[in-house]
Amino acid sequence: MDDHGTLTTPADDDSTLVLLTVEEAARRLRIGRTTCFALIRTGELESIDVGRLRRVPADAPAEYVARRRAAKRAA
C-alpha cells in the first residue's frame, strides 16, 4: 500500500515493462538472483546489454518456462 492506503503493484508485475532487471526476472521465475545469472550465462534465459547494464526482455521468463515444459513433455 502507498501513503494513501491504495494497493500498489510491484514494478516486476508491471505489464508495460519491455525490459526487466535480472532481479525482477528472478522474482518472476521465483528463483534466486545467482541462479538467474547462471541461466543467462548459459544462454537458457535471454538477456541483452544496455550500456553497462544487463536486462532481460519481459517475455523471456515465460519463454524459458515454455521451453522447459516442452522439453519435459518430449522426454
mmCIF file of N, CA and C in Angstrom:
data_model
loop_
_atom_site.group_PDB
_atom_site.id
_atom_site.type_symbol
_atom_site.label_atom_id
_atom_site.label_comp_id
_atom_site.label_asym_id
_atom_site.label_seq_id
_atom_site.Cartn_x
_atom_site.Cartn_y
_atom_site.Cartn_z
ATOM 1 N N MET A 1 0.832 -1.186 0.000
ATOM 2 C CA MET A 1 0.000 0.000 0.000
ATOM 3 C C MET A 1 0.870 1.241 0.000
ATOM 4 N N ASP A 2 0.393 2.266 -0.658
ATOM 5 C CA ASP A 2 1.126 3.528 -0.664
ATOM 6 C C ASP A 2 0.690 4.386 0.525
ATOM 7 N N ASP A 3 1.148 5.632 0.563
ATOM 8 C CA ASP A 3 0.835 6.527 1.674
ATOM 9 C C ASP A 3 -0.650 6.836 1.797
ATOM 10 N N HIS A 4 -1.400 6.610 0.721
ATOM 11 C CA HIS A 4 -2.821 6.935 0.719
ATOM 12 C C HIS A 4 -3.697 5.711 0.953
ATOM 13 N N GLY A 5 -3.084 4.570 1.282
ATOM 14 C CA GLY A 5 -3.846 3.354 1.532
ATOM 15 C C GLY A 5 -4.265 2.614 0.282
ATOM 16 N N THR A 6 -3.705 2.993 -0.870
ATOM 17 C CA THR A 6 -4.032 2.347 -2.126
ATOM 18 C C THR A 6 -3.071 1.195 -2.373
ATOM 19 N N LEU A 7 -3.607 0.091 -2.867
ATOM 20 C CA LEU A 7 -2.742 -1.034 -3.209
ATOM 21 C C LEU A 7 -1.865 -0.651 -4.382
ATOM 22 N N THR A 8 -0.597 -0.960 -4.296
ATOM 23 C CA THR A 8 0.333 -0.661 -5.380
ATOM 24 C C THR A 8 0.815 -1.959 -5.996
ATOM 25 N N THR A 9 1.155 -1.904 -7.269
ATOM 26 C CA THR A 9 1.652 -3.058 -7.992
ATOM 27 C C THR A 9 3.170 -2.999 -8.023
ATOM 28 N N PRO A 10 3.861 -4.086 -7.621
ATOM 29 C CA PRO A 10 5.324 -4.082 -7.715
ATOM 30 C C PRO A 10 5.767 -3.887 -9.158
ATOM 31 N N ALA A 11 6.906 -3.259 -9.332
ATOM 32 C CA ALA A 11 7.411 -2.954 -10.672
ATOM 33 C C ALA A 11 7.572 -4.198 -11.530
ATOM 34 N N ASP A 12 7.944 -5.340 -10.934
ATOM 35 C CA ASP A 12 8.153 -6.539 -11.737
ATOM 36 C C ASP A 12 6.849 -7.167 -12.210
ATOM 37 N N ASP A 13 5.689 -6.698 -11.730
ATOM 38 C CA ASP A 13 4.398 -7.162 -12.224
ATOM 39 C C ASP A 13 3.805 -6.197 -13.240
ATOM 40 N N ASP A 14 4.506 -5.123 -13.565
ATOM 41 C CA ASP A 14 4.026 -4.109 -14.497
ATOM 42 C C ASP A 14 4.090 -4.673 -15.916
ATOM 43 N N SER A 15 2.932 -4.871 -16.530
ATOM 44 C CA SER A 15 2.884 -5.477 -17.866
ATOM 45 C C SER A 15 3.346 -4.533 -18.964
ATOM 46 N N THR A 16 3.585 -3.261 -18.642
ATOM 47 C CA THR A 16 4.045 -2.318 -19.664
ATOM 48 C C THR A 16 5.566 -2.320 -19.808
ATOM 49 N N LEU A 17 6.266 -2.973 -18.902
ATOM 50 C CA LEU A 17 7.725 -3.007 -18.976
ATOM 51 C C LEU A 17 8.172 -3.816 -20.182
ATOM 52 N N VAL A 18 9.174 -3.318 -20.861
ATOM 53 C CA VAL A 18 9.742 -4.018 -22.011
ATOM 54 C C VAL A 18 10.956 -4.826 -21.566
ATOM 55 N N LEU A 19 11.737 -4.254 -20.662
ATOM 56 C CA LEU A 19 12.927 -4.917 -20.146
ATOM 57 C C LEU A 19 12.849 -5.002 -18.626
ATOM 58 N N LEU A 20 13.359 -6.095 -18.095
ATOM 59 C CA LEU A 20 13.393 -6.318 -16.652
ATOM 60 C C LEU A 20 14.831 -6.331 -16.177
ATOM 61 N N THR A 21 15.045 -5.942 -14.935
ATOM 62 C CA THR A 21 16.354 -6.172 -14.330
ATOM 63 C C THR A 21 16.480 -7.663 -14.076
ATOM 64 N N VAL A 22 17.673 -8.121 -13.818
ATOM 65 C CA VAL A 22 17.874 -9.537 -13.510
ATOM 66 C C VAL A 22 17.096 -9.907 -12.242
ATOM 67 N N GLU A 23 17.066 -9.010 -11.281
ATOM 68 C CA GLU A 23 16.345 -9.263 -10.039
ATOM 69 C C GLU A 23 14.842 -9.395 -10.289
ATOM 70 N N GLU A 24 14.288 -8.551 -11.153
ATOM 71 C CA GLU A 24 12.861 -8.640 -11.485
ATOM 72 C C GLU A 24 12.556 -9.945 -12.214
ATOM 73 N N ALA A 25 13.431 -10.339 -13.135
ATOM 74 C CA ALA A 25 13.243 -11.610 -13.847
ATOM 75 C C ALA A 25 13.319 -12.780 -12.872
ATOM 76 N N ALA A 26 14.254 -12.714 -11.937
ATOM 77 C CA ALA A 26 14.383 -13.776 -10.939
ATOM 78 C C ALA A 26 13.118 -13.868 -10.092
ATOM 79 N N ARG A 27 12.557 -12.733 -9.696
ATOM 80 C CA ARG A 27 11.315 -12.754 -8.908
ATOM 81 C C ARG A 27 10.171 -13.349 -9.702
ATOM 82 N N ARG A 28 10.100 -13.030 -10.991
ATOM 83 C CA ARG A 28 9.033 -13.616 -11.823
ATOM 84 C C ARG A 28 9.160 -15.128 -11.902
ATOM 85 N N LEU A 29 10.387 -15.605 -11.960
ATOM 86 C CA LEU A 29 10.624 -17.050 -12.036
ATOM 87 C C LEU A 29 10.657 -17.716 -10.666
ATOM 88 N N ARG A 30 10.634 -16.912 -9.608
ATOM 89 C CA ARG A 30 10.704 -17.402 -8.228
ATOM 90 C C ARG A 30 11.987 -18.192 -7.995
ATOM 91 N N ILE A 31 13.092 -17.618 -8.499
ATOM 92 C CA ILE A 31 14.416 -18.187 -8.299
ATOM 93 C C ILE A 31 15.322 -17.098 -7.737
ATOM 94 N N GLY A 32 16.491 -17.479 -7.309
ATOM 95 C CA GLY A 32 17.442 -16.517 -6.786
ATOM 96 C C GLY A 32 18.163 -15.760 -7.889
ATOM 97 N N ARG A 33 18.736 -14.633 -7.499
ATOM 98 C CA ARG A 33 19.486 -13.782 -8.427
ATOM 99 C C ARG A 33 20.668 -14.544 -9.036
ATOM 100 N N THR A 34 21.380 -15.297 -8.213
ATOM 101 C CA THR A 34 22.538 -16.056 -8.697
ATOM 102 C C THR A 34 22.114 -17.110 -9.713
ATOM 103 N N THR A 35 21.025 -17.799 -9.447
ATOM 104 C CA THR A 35 20.515 -18.795 -10.388
ATOM 105 C C THR A 35 20.099 -18.131 -11.691
ATOM 106 N N CYS A 36 19.486 -16.959 -11.586
ATOM 107 C CA CYS A 36 19.068 -16.227 -12.783
ATOM 108 C C CYS A 36 20.288 -15.841 -13.625
ATOM 109 N N PHE A 37 21.337 -15.359 -12.978
ATOM 110 C CA PHE A 37 22.564 -15.029 -13.717
ATOM 111 C C PHE A 37 23.161 -16.279 -14.360
ATOM 112 N N ALA A 38 23.063 -17.426 -13.691
ATOM 113 C CA ALA A 38 23.572 -18.677 -14.264
ATOM 114 C C ALA A 38 22.788 -19.048 -15.522
ATOM 115 N N LEU A 39 21.468 -18.881 -15.492
ATOM 116 C CA LEU A 39 20.651 -19.161 -16.679
ATOM 117 C C LEU A 39 21.012 -18.223 -17.821
ATOM 118 N N ILE A 40 21.292 -16.987 -17.504
ATOM 119 C CA ILE A 40 21.705 -16.012 -18.517
ATOM 120 C C ILE A 40 23.058 -16.410 -19.093
ATOM 121 N N ARG A 41 23.988 -16.770 -18.216
ATOM 122 C CA ARG A 41 25.340 -17.125 -18.650
ATOM 123 C C ARG A 41 25.334 -18.322 -19.602
ATOM 124 N N THR A 42 24.445 -19.312 -19.342
ATOM 125 C CA THR A 42 24.389 -20.500 -20.197
ATOM 126 C C THR A 42 23.536 -20.291 -21.444
ATOM 127 N N GLY A 43 22.858 -19.136 -21.533
ATOM 128 C CA GLY A 43 22.029 -18.851 -22.685
ATOM 129 C C GLY A 43 20.610 -19.388 -22.571
ATOM 130 N N GLU A 44 20.270 -19.986 -21.441
ATOM 131 C CA GLU A 44 18.916 -20.519 -21.266
ATOM 132 C C GLU A 44 17.882 -19.416 -21.100
ATOM 133 N N LEU A 45 18.298 -18.280 -20.538
ATOM 134 C CA LEU A 45 17.421 -17.135 -20.356
ATOM 135 C C LEU A 45 18.001 -15.977 -21.161
ATOM 136 N N GLU A 46 17.218 -15.477 -22.081
ATOM 137 C CA GLU A 46 17.675 -14.388 -22.956
ATOM 138 C C GLU A 46 17.917 -13.105 -22.161
ATOM 139 N N SER A 47 18.967 -12.407 -22.526
ATOM 140 C CA SER A 47 19.234 -11.099 -21.941
ATOM 141 C C SER A 47 19.986 -10.253 -22.953
ATOM 142 N N ILE A 48 19.995 -8.949 -22.704
ATOM 143 C CA ILE A 48 20.717 -8.032 -23.573
ATOM 144 C C ILE A 48 21.487 -7.045 -22.707
ATOM 145 N N ASP A 49 22.519 -6.461 -23.312
ATOM 146 C CA ASP A 49 23.259 -5.388 -22.662
ATOM 147 C C ASP A 49 22.667 -4.060 -23.089
ATOM 148 N N VAL A 50 22.454 -3.190 -22.121
ATOM 149 C CA VAL A 50 22.050 -1.814 -22.392
ATOM 150 C C VAL A 50 23.118 -0.962 -21.728
ATOM 151 N N GLY A 51 24.082 -0.537 -22.541
ATOM 152 C CA GLY A 51 25.250 0.130 -21.962
ATOM 153 C C GLY A 51 25.989 -0.869 -21.085
ATOM 154 N N ARG A 52 26.154 -0.514 -19.818
ATOM 155 C CA ARG A 52 26.819 -1.424 -18.878
ATOM 156 C C ARG A 52 25.829 -2.263 -18.079
ATOM 157 N N LEU A 53 24.558 -2.162 -18.424
ATOM 158 C CA LEU A 53 23.511 -2.858 -17.681
ATOM 159 C C LEU A 53 23.093 -4.143 -18.383
ATOM 160 N N ARG A 54 22.665 -5.118 -17.620
ATOM 161 C CA ARG A 54 22.132 -6.373 -18.158
ATOM 162 C C ARG A 54 20.625 -6.341 -17.952
ATOM 163 N N ARG A 55 19.865 -6.535 -19.016
ATOM 164 C CA ARG A 55 18.411 -6.529 -18.926
ATOM 165 C C ARG A 55 17.847 -7.783 -19.590
ATOM 166 N N VAL A 56 16.699 -8.225 -19.089
ATOM 167 C CA VAL A 56 16.019 -9.411 -19.592
ATOM 168 C C VAL A 56 14.725 -8.951 -20.260
ATOM 169 N N PRO A 57 14.505 -9.307 -21.532
ATOM 170 C CA PRO A 57 13.232 -8.938 -22.159
ATOM 171 C C PRO A 57 12.064 -9.475 -21.324
ATOM 172 N N ALA A 58 11.005 -8.690 -21.224
ATOM 173 C CA ALA A 58 9.880 -9.037 -20.348
ATOM 174 C C ALA A 58 9.243 -10.376 -20.702
ATOM 175 N N ASP A 59 9.311 -10.791 -21.966
ATOM 176 C CA ASP A 59 8.717 -12.064 -22.350
ATOM 177 C C ASP A 59 9.668 -13.253 -22.188
ATOM 178 N N ALA A 60 10.931 -13.002 -21.891
ATOM 179 C CA ALA A 60 11.925 -14.072 -21.795
ATOM 180 C C ALA A 60 11.656 -15.063 -20.658
ATOM 181 N N PRO A 61 11.248 -14.625 -19.463
ATOM 182 C CA PRO A 61 10.963 -15.626 -18.421
ATOM 183 C C PRO A 61 9.864 -16.610 -18.829
ATOM 184 N N ALA A 62 8.791 -16.126 -19.444
ATOM 185 C CA ALA A 62 7.711 -17.015 -19.880
ATOM 186 C C ALA A 62 8.193 -17.956 -20.984
ATOM 187 N N GLU A 63 9.027 -17.456 -21.889
ATOM 188 C CA GLU A 63 9.578 -18.309 -22.953
ATOM 189 C C GLU A 63 10.472 -19.396 -22.366
ATOM 190 N N TYR A 64 11.257 -19.043 -21.360
ATOM 191 C CA TYR A 64 12.114 -20.024 -20.692
ATOM 192 C C TYR A 64 11.267 -21.147 -20.089
ATOM 193 N N VAL A 65 10.209 -20.774 -19.393
ATOM 194 C CA VAL A 65 9.326 -21.771 -18.772
ATOM 195 C C VAL A 65 8.667 -22.634 -19.846
ATOM 196 N N ALA A 66 8.224 -22.030 -20.929
ATOM 197 C CA ALA A 66 7.591 -22.778 -22.013
ATOM 198 C C ALA A 66 8.553 -23.799 -22.610
ATOM 199 N N ARG A 67 9.808 -23.406 -22.815
ATOM 200 C CA ARG A 67 10.809 -24.350 -23.348
ATOM 201 C C ARG A 67 11.049 -25.498 -22.380
ATOM 202 N N ARG A 68 11.122 -25.194 -21.084
ATOM 203 C CA ARG A 68 11.335 -26.239 -20.075
ATOM 204 C C ARG A 68 10.162 -27.215 -20.045
ATOM 205 N N ARG A 69 8.944 -26.677 -20.144
ATOM 206 C CA ARG A 69 7.754 -27.536 -20.139
ATOM 207 C C ARG A 69 7.729 -28.413 -21.371
ATOM 208 N N ALA A 70 8.059 -27.848 -22.530
ATOM 209 C CA ALA A 70 8.058 -28.623 -23.779
ATOM 210 C C ALA A 70 9.110 -29.718 -23.717
ATOM 211 N N ALA A 71 10.277 -29.409 -23.164
ATOM 212 C CA ALA A 71 11.341 -30.406 -23.059
ATOM 213 C C ALA A 71 10.931 -31.541 -22.128
ATOM 214 N N LYS A 72 10.232 -31.194 -21.070
ATOM 215 C CA LYS A 72 9.796 -32.227 -20.124
ATOM 216 C C LYS A 72 8.744 -33.147 -20.793
ATOM 217 N N ARG A 73 7.837 -32.551 -21.570
ATOM 218 C CA ARG A 73 6.814 -33.366 -22.251
ATOM 219 C C ARG A 73 7.445 -34.279 -23.304
ATOM 220 N N ALA A 74 8.505 -33.789 -23.959
ATOM 221 C CA ALA A 74 9.156 -34.566 -25.004
ATOM 222 C C ALA A 74 9.988 -35.713 -24.430
ATOM 223 N N ALA A 75 10.383 -35.609 -23.180
ATOM 224 C CA ALA A 75 11.240 -36.639 -22.570
ATOM 225 C C ALA A 75 10.464 -37.872 -22.194
#
